[in-house]
Coordinates of C-alpha atoms in Angstrom, one line a residue:
X1 CA 0.0 0.0 0.0
X2 CA 0.9 3.6 -0.4
X3 CA 0.5 6.7 1.7
X4 CA -0.2 10.0 -0.1
X5 CA 0.6 13.3 1.7
X6 CA 0.6 16.9 0.6
X7 CA 2.0 20.3 1.6
X8 CA 0.8 23.7 0.4
X9 CA 3.3 26.0 -1.3
X10 CA 1.9 28.8 0.9
X11 CA 2.7 26.9 4.1
X12 CA 6.2 27.7 5.2
X13 CA 8.2 24.9 6.8
X14 CA 5.1 22.9 7.3
X15 CA 4.6 19.2 8.0
X16 CA 3.2 17.1 5.2
X17 CA -0.5 16.4 5.8
X18 CA -1.9 12.9 5.2
X19 CA -4.3 12.7 2.2
X20 CA -5.1 9.1 1.5
X21 CA -4.0 5.5 1.8
X22 CA -3.9 3.7 -1.5
X23 CA -4.4 -0.1 -1.1
X24 CA -2.2 -2.5 -3.0
X25 CA -3.3 -3.9 -6.3
X26 CA -2.4 -7.5 -5.3
X27 CA -0.6 -7.9 -8.6
X28 CA -3.7 -7.5 -10.6
X29 CA -3.3 -4.8 -13.3
X30 CA -7.0 -5.0 -14.2
X31 CA -7.9 -3.8 -10.7
X32 CA -5.3 -1.4 -9.4
X33 CA -5.5 0.1 -5.9
X34 CA -7.2 3.5 -6.1
X35 CA -8.1 6.4 -3.8
X36 CA -9.8 9.7 -4.5
X37 CA -9.0 13.0 -2.8
X38 CA -9.8 16.6 -3.2
X39 CA -6.9 19.1 -3.0
X40 CA -6.4 22.8 -2.7
X41 CA -6.0 24.8 -5.9
X42 CA -5.1 28.2 -4.5
X43 CA -1.4 27.5 -4.3
X44 CA 1.0 24.9 -5.7
X45 CA 1.1 21.6 -3.9
X46 CA 3.9 19.2 -3.2
X47 CA 2.6 15.6 -3.2
X48 CA 4.7 13.0 -1.3
X49 CA 4.2 9.3 -2.0
X50 CA 5.6 6.9 0.6
X51 CA 5.4 3.1 1.0
X52 CA 3.3 2.0 3.9
X53 CA 6.1 -0.5 4.7
X54 CA 9.1 1.2 6.1
X55 CA 7.8 4.6 5.1
X56 CA 10.1 4.8 2.2
X57 CA 9.8 7.8 -0.1
X58 CA 8.8 6.7 -3.6
X59 CA 8.3 10.0 -5.4
X60 CA 7.7 13.7 -4.8
X61 CA 5.7 15.9 -7.3
X62 CA 5.1 19.6 -7.2
X63 CA 2.2 20.8 -9.2
X64 CA -0.4 23.7 -9.2
X65 CA -3.7 22.0 -9.8
X66 CA -6.5 24.0 -11.5
X67 CA -10.0 24.5 -10.2
X68 CA -12.5 21.7 -11.0
X69 CA -9.8 19.8 -12.8
X70 CA -9.7 16.0 -12.6
X71 CA -6.3 14.4 -12.4
X72 CA -4.8 11.0 -11.9
X73 CA -1.5 10.1 -10.3
X74 CA -0.6 6.8 -11.8
X75 CA 2.0 4.8 -9.9
X76 CA 3.7 1.8 -11.5
X77 CA 6.4 -0.5 -10.1
X78 CA 9.3 -0.6 -12.5
X79 CA 11.6 -3.0 -10.6
X80 CA 10.4 -5.3 -7.8
X81 CA 13.9 -6.0 -6.5
X82 CA 15.0 -2.3 -6.2
X83 CA 11.4 -1.1 -5.3
X84 CA 11.7 1.6 -7.9
X85 CA 8.4 3.1 -9.2
X86 CA 7.3 5.7 -11.8
X87 CA 4.8 8.5 -10.9
X88 CA 3.0 10.1 -13.8
X89 CA 0.4 12.9 -13.4
X90 CA -2.3 12.7 -16.0
X91 CA -5.0 15.3 -16.7
X92 CA -8.3 13.5 -17.1
X93 CA -10.4 16.7 -17.3
X94 CA -8.9 20.1 -17.8
X95 CA -9.6 22.8 -15.2
X96 CA -11.7 25.8 -15.7
X97 CA -10.4 29.3 -16.1
X98 CA -11.4 30.8 -12.8
X99 CA -10.3 34.3 -13.7
X100 CA -12.9 34.8 -16.5
X101 CA -15.5 36.2 -14.1
X102 CA -13.0 38.9 -13.1
X103 CA -12.4 39.8 -16.8
X104 CA -16.1 39.9 -17.5
X105 CA -16.7 42.1 -14.4
X106 CA -13.9 44.4 -15.5
X107 CA -15.4 44.8 -18.9
X108 CA -18.8 45.5 -17.5
X109 CA -17.5 48.3 -15.2
X110 CA -15.4 49.7 -18.0
X111 CA -18.5 49.8 -20.1
X112 CA -20.4 51.7 -17.4
X113 CA -17.5 54.1 -17.1
X114 CA -17.5 54.7 -20.9
X115 CA -21.2 55.5 -20.8
X116 CA -20.7 57.9 -17.9
X117 CA -17.9 59.7 -19.7
X118 CA -20.0 60.0 -22.9
X119 CA -22.9 61.4 -20.7
X120 CA -20.5 64.0 -19.2
X121 CA -19.3 65.1 -22.6
X122 CA -22.9 65.5 -23.7
X123 CA -23.7 67.5 -20.6
X124 CA -21.1 70.1 -21.8
X125 CA -23.5 71.0 -24.6
X126 CA -25.4 74.1 -23.3
X127 CA -28.9 73.3 -24.4
X128 CA -28.7 69.7 -23.0
X129 CA -27.1 70.9 -19.7
X130 CA -29.7 73.6 -19.2
X131 CA -32.6 71.2 -19.8
X132 CA -31.1 68.6 -17.4
X133 CA -30.5 71.2 -14.7
X134 CA -34.0 72.5 -15.0
X135 CA -35.4 69.0 -14.6
X136 CA -33.3 67.8 -11.7
X137 CA -32.8 71.1 -9.8
X138 CA -29.7 69.7 -8.0
X139 CA -28.6 71.2 -4.7
X140 CA -25.3 72.9 -4.3
X141 CA -23.0 70.6 -2.3
X142 CA -19.7 72.4 -2.4
X143 CA -19.8 73.3 1.3
X144 CA -20.0 69.9 2.9
X145 CA -19.6 69.2 6.5
X146 CA -16.5 67.5 7.8
X147 CA -16.6 63.7 7.3
X148 CA -15.8 61.6 10.3
X149 CA -12.3 61.0 11.7
X150 CA -11.3 64.5 10.8
X151 CA -11.5 65.1 7.1
X152 CA -9.8 68.3 6.2
X153 CA -12.5 70.8 5.3
X154 CA -11.1 74.2 6.0
X155 CA -14.4 75.9 5.1
X156 CA -16.1 74.8 8.3
X157 CA -15.4 76.4 11.6
X158 CA -16.0 75.9 15.2
X159 CA -15.9 79.6 16.1
X160 CA -17.0 81.6 13.1
X161 CA -14.7 84.6 13.7
X162 CA -15.1 87.1 10.9
X163 CA -11.5 88.2 11.3
X164 CA -10.3 84.7 10.2
X165 CA -12.1 84.9 6.8
X166 CA -9.1 86.4 5.2
X167 CA -7.8 83.0 4.0
X168 CA -7.3 82.6 0.3
X169 CA -9.9 80.8 -1.7
X170 CA -7.4 78.1 -2.6
X171 CA -6.8 77.3 1.1
X172 CA -10.5 77.0 1.8
X173 CA -11.0 74.3 -0.8
X174 CA -11.5 70.8 0.4
X175 CA -8.8 68.3 -0.6
X176 CA -11.0 65.8 -2.4
X177 CA -8.0 63.5 -2.9
X178 CA -8.1 62.5 0.8
X179 CA -11.8 61.6 0.6
X180 CA -11.1 59.7 -2.7
X181 CA -8.2 57.8 -1.1
X182 CA -10.3 57.0 2.0
X183 CA -13.2 55.9 -0.3
X184 CA -11.1 53.7 -2.4
X185 CA -9.7 51.9 0.7
X186 CA -13.2 51.5 2.1
X187 CA -14.7 50.2 -1.2
X188 CA -12.0 47.5 -1.4
X189 CA -12.5 46.8 2.3
X190 CA -16.2 46.2 1.8
X191 CA -15.6 44.0 -1.2
X192 CA -13.0 41.9 0.7
X193 CA -15.2 41.6 3.8
X194 CA -18.1 40.4 1.6
X195 CA -15.9 37.6 0.2
X196 CA -13.9 39.0 -2.7
X197 CA -15.4 36.5 -5.1
X198 CA -13.7 33.7 -3.2
X199 CA -10.3 34.5 -4.8
X200 CA -7.3 33.9 -2.7
X201 CA -5.7 37.3 -3.4
X202 CA -8.8 39.0 -2.1
X203 CA -8.4 37.1 1.2
X204 CA -6.0 37.9 4.0
X205 CA -2.6 36.2 3.8
X206 CA -2.5 33.1 6.0
X207 CA 0.6 34.4 7.8
X208 CA 3.6 36.1 6.2
X209 CA 3.1 38.0 2.9
X210 CA 0.8 40.5 1.4
X211 CA -2.4 40.3 -0.6
X212 CA -4.9 43.0 -1.8
X213 CA -7.0 42.4 1.3
X214 CA -4.0 43.2 3.5
X215 CA -3.5 46.7 2.0
X216 CA -6.8 48.4 2.8
X217 CA -6.9 48.6 6.6
X218 CA -3.5 50.2 7.0
X219 CA -4.4 52.6 4.2
X220 CA -7.5 53.6 6.1
X221 CA -5.4 54.2 9.2
X222 CA -2.9 56.2 7.1
X223 CA -5.5 58.6 5.6
X224 CA -7.0 59.0 9.1
X225 CA -3.6 60.3 10.3
X226 CA -3.5 62.6 7.3
X227 CA -6.9 64.0 8.1
X228 CA -5.9 64.6 11.7
X229 CA -3.1 67.0 10.8
X230 CA -5.4 69.1 8.6
X231 CA -8.5 69.1 10.7
X232 CA -6.7 69.9 14.0
X233 CA -4.9 72.7 12.2
X234 CA -8.2 74.1 10.9
X235 CA -9.9 73.9 14.3
X236 CA -7.1 75.8 16.0
X237 CA -6.9 78.4 13.3
X238 CA -10.6 79.1 13.8
X239 CA -10.0 79.9 17.4
X240 CA -11.1 76.7 19.1
X241 CA -9.4 76.0 22.4
X242 CA -7.2 73.0 22.9
X243 CA -9.4 71.8 25.7
X244 CA -12.5 71.9 23.4
X245 CA -10.6 70.0 20.7
X246 CA -9.4 67.4 23.3
X247 CA -12.9 66.8 24.5
X248 CA -14.0 66.2 20.9
X249 CA -11.1 63.8 20.4
X250 CA -12.0 61.8 23.5
X251 CA -15.7 61.7 22.5
X252 CA -14.9 60.4 19.0
X253 CA -12.5 57.8 20.3
X254 CA -15.1 56.6 22.9
X255 CA -17.8 56.4 20.3
X256 CA -15.6 54.4 17.8
X257 CA -14.6 51.9 20.5
X258 CA -18.2 51.6 21.7
X259 CA -19.6 51.1 18.2
X260 CA -16.9 48.4 17.5
X261 CA -17.7 46.5 20.7
X262 CA -21.5 46.7 20.7
X263 CA -22.6 47.1 17.0
X264 CA -19.9 45.7 14.8
X265 CA -19.1 42.4 16.6
X266 CA -18.6 39.1 14.7
X267 CA -20.1 37.1 17.5
X268 CA -23.6 38.7 17.2
X269 CA -24.5 36.1 14.5
X270 CA -24.2 33.4 17.2
X271 CA -27.1 34.8 19.1
X272 CA -27.6 37.5 21.8
X273 CA -24.3 39.2 22.8
X274 CA -22.8 37.8 25.9
X275 CA -19.8 38.8 27.9
X276 CA -18.7 35.2 27.9
X277 CA -17.7 35.3 24.3
X278 CA -17.7 39.0 23.4
X279 CA -14.7 40.0 21.2
X280 CA -13.0 43.0 22.7
X281 CA -10.5 44.0 20.0
X282 CA -11.7 44.9 16.5
X283 CA -11.3 47.3 13.6
X284 CA -13.2 50.2 15.0
X285 CA -11.7 49.7 18.4
X286 CA -8.2 50.0 16.9
X287 CA -9.2 53.0 14.9
X288 CA -10.6 54.7 18.0
X289 CA -7.5 54.1 20.1
X290 CA -5.1 55.0 17.3
X291 CA -7.1 58.2 16.6
X292 CA -7.0 59.1 20.3
X293 CA -3.2 58.7 20.6
X294 CA -2.2 60.3 17.4
X295 CA -4.7 63.2 17.6
X296 CA -3.7 63.9 21.2
X297 CA -0.1 63.8 20.3
X298 CA -0.6 66.3 17.4
X299 CA -2.8 68.5 19.6
X300 CA -0.1 68.8 22.3
X301 CA 2.5 69.8 19.6
X302 CA 0.4 72.2 17.6
X303 CA 0.5 75.9 18.2
X304 CA -2.9 77.3 18.6
X305 CA -2.0 80.6 17.0
X306 CA -0.9 78.8 13.9
X307 CA 2.7 80.1 14.1
X308 CA 5.5 78.3 12.4
X309 CA 8.8 77.2 13.8
X310 CA 11.9 78.2 11.8
X311 CA 13.8 75.1 11.2
X312 CA 17.6 75.3 10.7
X313 CA 17.2 73.0 7.7
X314 CA 14.4 74.1 5.4
X315 CA 14.2 70.7 3.8
X316 CA 13.2 69.3 7.2
X317 CA 10.8 72.0 8.3
X318 CA 7.9 69.6 8.4
X319 CA 9.8 67.2 10.7
X320 CA 12.2 69.1 13.0
X321 CA 9.6 71.2 14.7
X322 CA 7.9 68.0 15.9
X323 CA 11.0 66.2 17.3
X324 CA 9.1 65.3 20.6
X325 CA 6.5 63.5 18.5
X326 CA 9.2 61.5 16.7
X327 CA 10.9 60.6 20.0
X328 CA 7.5 59.4 21.4
X329 CA 6.9 57.3 18.3
X330 CA 10.4 55.8 18.3
X331 CA 9.9 54.9 22.0
X332 CA 6.7 53.2 21.2
X333 CA 8.5 51.2 18.5
X334 CA 11.2 50.2 20.9
X335 CA 8.5 48.9 23.3
X336 CA 7.0 46.9 20.4
X337 CA 10.4 45.4 19.5
X338 CA 11.3 44.6 23.1
X339 CA 7.9 42.9 23.8
X340 CA 8.0 41.0 20.5
X341 CA 11.6 39.7 20.8
X342 CA 12.4 39.7 24.5
X343 CA 9.1 38.8 26.3
X344 CA 9.3 35.2 27.6
X345 CA 6.3 33.2 26.3
X346 CA 5.6 29.8 28.0
X347 CA 6.7 26.8 25.9
X348 CA 7.7 29.1 23.0
X349 CA 11.1 30.4 21.8
X350 CA 11.8 34.1 22.5
X351 CA 11.1 36.3 19.5
X352 CA 8.9 33.8 17.8
X353 CA 7.0 35.4 14.9
X354 CA 5.5 32.2 13.4
X355 CA 1.9 30.9 13.1
X356 CA 2.3 27.8 15.3
X357 CA 0.2 24.8 14.2
X358 CA 1.9 22.7 11.6
X359 CA 4.3 25.5 10.8
X360 CA 8.0 25.3 11.7
X361 CA 7.7 21.6 11.3
X362 CA 5.1 21.4 14.1
X363 CA 7.6 22.3 16.9
X364 CA 5.5 25.1 18.3
X365 CA 1.8 24.2 17.7
X366 CA 0.5 26.5 20.5
X367 CA 2.7 29.5 19.9
X368 CA 0.5 31.3 17.3
X369 CA 1.6 34.9 17.1
X370 CA 4.3 34.6 19.8
X371 CA 4.3 37.5 22.3
X372 CA 1.4 39.3 20.5
X373 CA -0.9 36.3 20.9
X374 CA 0.3 35.6 24.5
X375 CA -0.4 39.2 25.6
X376 CA -3.9 39.1 24.2
X377 CA -4.8 35.7 25.8
X378 CA -3.3 36.8 29.1
X379 CA -4.9 40.2 29.4
X380 CA -8.2 39.7 27.5
X381 CA -8.8 36.0 27.7
X382 CA -9.0 33.4 24.9
X383 CA -12.8 33.8 24.5
X384 CA -12.6 37.6 24.1
X385 CA -10.4 37.6 21.0
X386 CA -10.9 36.4 17.4
X387 CA -11.5 32.7 17.2
X388 CA -10.9 32.0 13.5
X389 CA -7.6 33.6 12.5
X390 CA -6.5 33.4 8.8
X391 CA -3.7 30.9 9.9
X392 CA -6.3 28.3 11.0
X393 CA -6.8 26.9 7.5
X394 CA -3.3 26.7 6.0
X395 CA -1.4 26.2 9.2
X396 CA -4.2 24.3 11.0
X397 CA -3.7 26.4 14.2
X398 CA -6.0 25.7 17.1
X399 CA -5.1 28.7 19.3
X400 CA -7.3 31.8 19.2
X401 CA -5.5 34.9 17.8
X402 CA -6.7 38.4 17.1
X403 CA -5.1 40.4 14.2
X404 CA -6.4 43.6 15.9
X405 CA -4.8 42.8 19.3
X406 CA -3.0 44.9 21.8
X407 CA 0.6 44.7 20.7
X408 CA -0.2 45.4 17.0
X409 CA -2.0 48.6 18.0
X410 CA 1.4 50.1 18.6
X411 CA 2.3 49.8 15.0
X412 CA -1.1 51.0 13.8
X413 CA -0.2 54.2 15.8
X414 CA 3.0 54.4 13.8
X415 CA 1.0 53.9 10.6
X416 CA -1.3 56.8 11.5
X417 CA 1.7 58.9 12.4
X418 CA 3.1 58.4 8.9
X419 CA -0.2 59.5 7.5
X420 CA 0.0 62.5 9.9
X421 CA 3.3 63.3 8.3
X422 CA 1.6 63.4 4.9
X423 CA -0.9 65.8 6.2
X424 CA 1.9 68.1 7.6
X425 CA 3.5 68.1 4.1
X426 CA 0.3 69.5 2.6
X427 CA 0.1 72.1 5.3
X428 CA 3.8 73.3 5.1
X429 CA 3.8 73.3 1.3
X430 CA 0.3 74.6 0.8
X431 CA -0.5 75.0 -3.0
X432 CA 3.2 74.1 -3.8
X433 CA 2.2 71.0 -5.7
X434 CA 5.7 70.0 -6.9
X435 CA 7.0 70.2 -3.3
X436 CA 4.2 68.1 -2.0
X437 CA 4.5 65.4 -4.6
X438 CA 8.3 65.3 -4.4
X439 CA 8.1 64.8 -0.7
X440 CA 5.6 62.0 -1.1
X441 CA 8.0 60.3 -3.5
X442 CA 10.9 60.7 -1.0
X443 CA 8.8 59.3 1.9
X444 CA 7.8 56.4 -0.3
X445 CA 11.4 55.6 -1.2
X446 CA 12.5 55.8 2.5
X447 CA 9.7 53.5 3.5
X448 CA 10.5 51.1 0.7
X449 CA 14.2 51.0 1.7
X450 CA 13.4 50.3 5.3
X451 CA 11.1 47.5 4.2
X452 CA 13.7 46.0 1.9
X453 CA 16.2 45.9 4.8
X454 CA 13.8 44.4 7.3
X455 CA 12.5 41.7 5.0
X456 CA 15.7 41.1 3.0
X457 CA 13.3 41.3 0.0
X458 CA 12.0 37.9 1.0
X459 CA 8.6 36.7 2.1
X460 CA 9.9 34.4 4.9
X461 CA 13.6 34.9 5.5
X462 CA 13.8 38.5 6.6
X463 CA 14.6 39.9 10.0
X464 CA 11.0 40.9 10.4
X465 CA 8.7 39.5 7.7
X466 CA 5.7 41.4 6.4
X467 CA 2.8 40.2 8.5
X468 CA -0.7 41.6 8.7
X469 CA -1.7 39.4 11.7
X470 CA 1.2 40.8 13.7
X471 CA 1.1 44.2 12.2
X472 CA 4.9 44.0 12.0
X473 CA 6.9 47.1 11.5
X474 CA 7.9 45.9 8.0
X475 CA 4.1 45.5 7.2
X476 CA 3.7 49.2 8.3
X477 CA 6.6 50.5 6.2
X478 CA 5.6 48.5 3.1
X479 CA 1.9 49.5 3.1
X480 CA 3.0 53.1 3.9
X481 CA 5.3 53.0 0.9
X482 CA 2.3 52.1 -1.3
X483 CA 0.1 54.6 0.5
X484 CA 2.4 57.5 -0.3
X485 CA 2.5 56.5 -3.9
X486 CA -1.2 56.1 -4.2
X487 CA -1.9 59.4 -2.4
X488 CA 0.5 61.1 -4.8
X489 CA -1.3 59.7 -7.8
X490 CA -4.8 60.6 -6.5
X491 CA -3.6 64.1 -5.4
X492 CA -2.1 64.7 -8.8
X493 CA -5.2 63.6 -10.7
X494 CA -7.9 65.1 -8.4
X495 CA -6.5 68.2 -6.8
X496 CA -3.6 69.3 -9.1
X497 CA -4.8 68.6 -12.6
X498 CA -8.5 68.1 -11.7
X499 CA -8.7 65.4 -14.4
X500 CA -10.8 63.3 -12.1
X501 CA -13.4 64.3 -9.6
X502 CA -12.7 61.3 -7.4
X503 CA -16.1 59.7 -8.2
X504 CA -17.3 57.2 -7.3
X505 CA -14.9 56.7 -4.4
X506 CA -15.4 60.2 -3.2
X507 CA -18.9 59.5 -2.0
X508 CA -18.2 56.6 0.4
X509 CA -15.1 58.4 1.5
X510 CA -17.2 61.2 2.8
X511 CA -19.5 58.8 4.7
X512 CA -17.0 56.2 5.7
X513 CA -18.3 55.4 9.2
X514 CA -21.9 54.9 8.0
X515 CA -20.8 52.7 5.1
X516 CA -18.5 50.6 7.2
X517 CA -20.9 50.0 10.0
X518 CA -23.8 49.6 7.5
X519 CA -22.0 46.9 5.5
X520 CA -21.2 45.0 8.6
X521 CA -24.7 45.1 10.1
X522 CA -26.6 44.4 6.9
X523 CA -24.1 41.8 5.5
X524 CA -26.5 38.9 5.6
X525 CA -29.6 40.8 4.4
X526 CA -31.0 41.0 0.9
X527 CA -30.1 42.6 -1.5
X528 CA -26.5 42.4 -0.1
X529 CA -26.7 38.6 0.1
X530 CA -28.9 35.9 -1.3
X531 CA -28.9 32.1 -1.6
X532 CA -26.7 31.0 -4.5
X533 CA -27.3 28.1 -6.9
X534 CA -23.7 27.0 -6.9
X535 CA -21.7 27.9 -3.8
X536 CA -18.5 26.8 -5.5
X537 CA -18.9 29.2 -8.4
X538 CA -16.6 32.2 -8.5
X539 CA -19.0 33.9 -10.9
X540 CA -21.9 33.8 -8.4
X541 CA -19.7 34.9 -5.5
X542 CA -18.2 37.7 -7.5
X543 CA -21.6 38.9 -8.8
X544 CA -23.0 38.9 -5.2
X545 CA -20.0 40.6 -3.7
X546 CA -19.7 43.3 -6.4
X547 CA -23.4 43.9 -6.3
X548 CA -23.3 44.5 -2.5
X549 CA -20.3 46.7 -2.8
X550 CA -21.8 48.7 -5.6
X551 CA -25.0 49.2 -3.6
X552 CA -23.1 50.8 -0.8
X553 CA -21.4 53.2 -3.3
X554 CA -24.9 54.1 -4.7
X555 CA -26.2 54.6 -1.1
X556 CA -23.3 56.9 -0.3
X557 CA -23.9 58.8 -3.5
X558 CA -27.6 59.4 -2.7
X559 CA -26.6 60.5 0.8
X560 CA -24.1 62.9 -0.8
X561 CA -26.7 64.4 -3.1
X562 CA -29.0 65.0 -0.1
X563 CA -26.1 66.4 2.0
X564 CA -26.6 63.7 4.6
X565 CA -23.3 62.9 6.4
X566 CA -22.9 60.9 9.5
X567 CA -20.0 62.1 11.6
X568 CA -18.9 61.4 15.1

């Protein structure tokens, strides 16, 4: 008899997992021993065939199987005395092209975009435009209220002091690129949370590495930091006291944390909320705490009178005046490094960054997340953190682990602080587009160099691998590198050249809290979800997930047209 085992290409240093036992053929070629198995098609697999007697390795095959394909691994004995065999992989039925639904969806959305562009060109014809305006009578929505988490609208004020209305019209304009960036991140987040068409690259990485799904949350944190810089500056310029601003920061943070614990909680689908299994960490909780720390830090360092500090090096005038902030952030990072690499964790090696389970050859099955997981389980309790981490499938981990845990919050603060730096750049170089864009490029290069050093340009072999579950510092610098580049592109297209209005991402970006909470609460309700005919079909999943995401964009557009904005 034969023993067939497999190991996923995405599972680093994993043990082979038993698939099937193939009974002997008893020398009869007409009735060979057979066994049927179903295997993963997301990543390449390594198949290992051993003899059941003596556990001798007979053959090893690496292959990337296709979805719904039918394959045969034919094993023949070539020499009885030397026990040599041949292993041939035969394709009985070819796999389907699982990416065709994505291509079709892309073409559909491009067609819709083309129609909208044509309509916009037609609207430039005076008679047509006048007729449409007369029929629709649209409201003027240029003066919009601040969106949540401090979107930079310098037209709004807390104290409407007439003496402060001497600002130039350019400085009073809203930076739509920030709302567009936030909206883009939110739309991808909603799509990913709804399932992402069941494609692996729209799911979170099982442990080390980066997928599309891993980009959006740090981008949201990043743009929150950018908005903090601009909104606090605006509030203080309009004469609001620091104590009043601080009370607003505390209230916003409290509401975000409360909404995350009470409203957006993954355990509510299990029945009435109970403290016995209530998840304490979460996305909104982390946003609330991160906002509190970064906004308070910026408030303490900002001059209420809006004065500027003359830096000895003009090229660093957006950094040197805030050296206490940098010291604080560096101290936080030292705390993260010390806890991560020096904290003793029972039955685990110090500085362990692995997933546990069958990873690292099964030597540390209960060490998921190392110090980060240990701190959460110790302080919050196993039942009050996330029960189904992304590592549970590939690495077969059994320990609970929360990707929004306590230790990772330190690096989310660092991420928001980098976004805060982007906001300071736009303040110091107001209307100097080349300066702003060049500094975005410099920061992106710096973040990329740091990431390359920390990871050694490797997924698994670096000093500190990119890891969303741990929110490792290399994960922060890598996603910040992409964030600076993306913000540069959107800023250039939307606010500099004005080639793009930011639509449709602008609308959810201006109502982000409503869209995020709404998509979580109504996730299992029609028309956001319905019973599918084939639950294994990418096409059906993609249709459902794109429909749900598009509906939230439409809802945010309708709210925008009616000047309805939910802010906290």
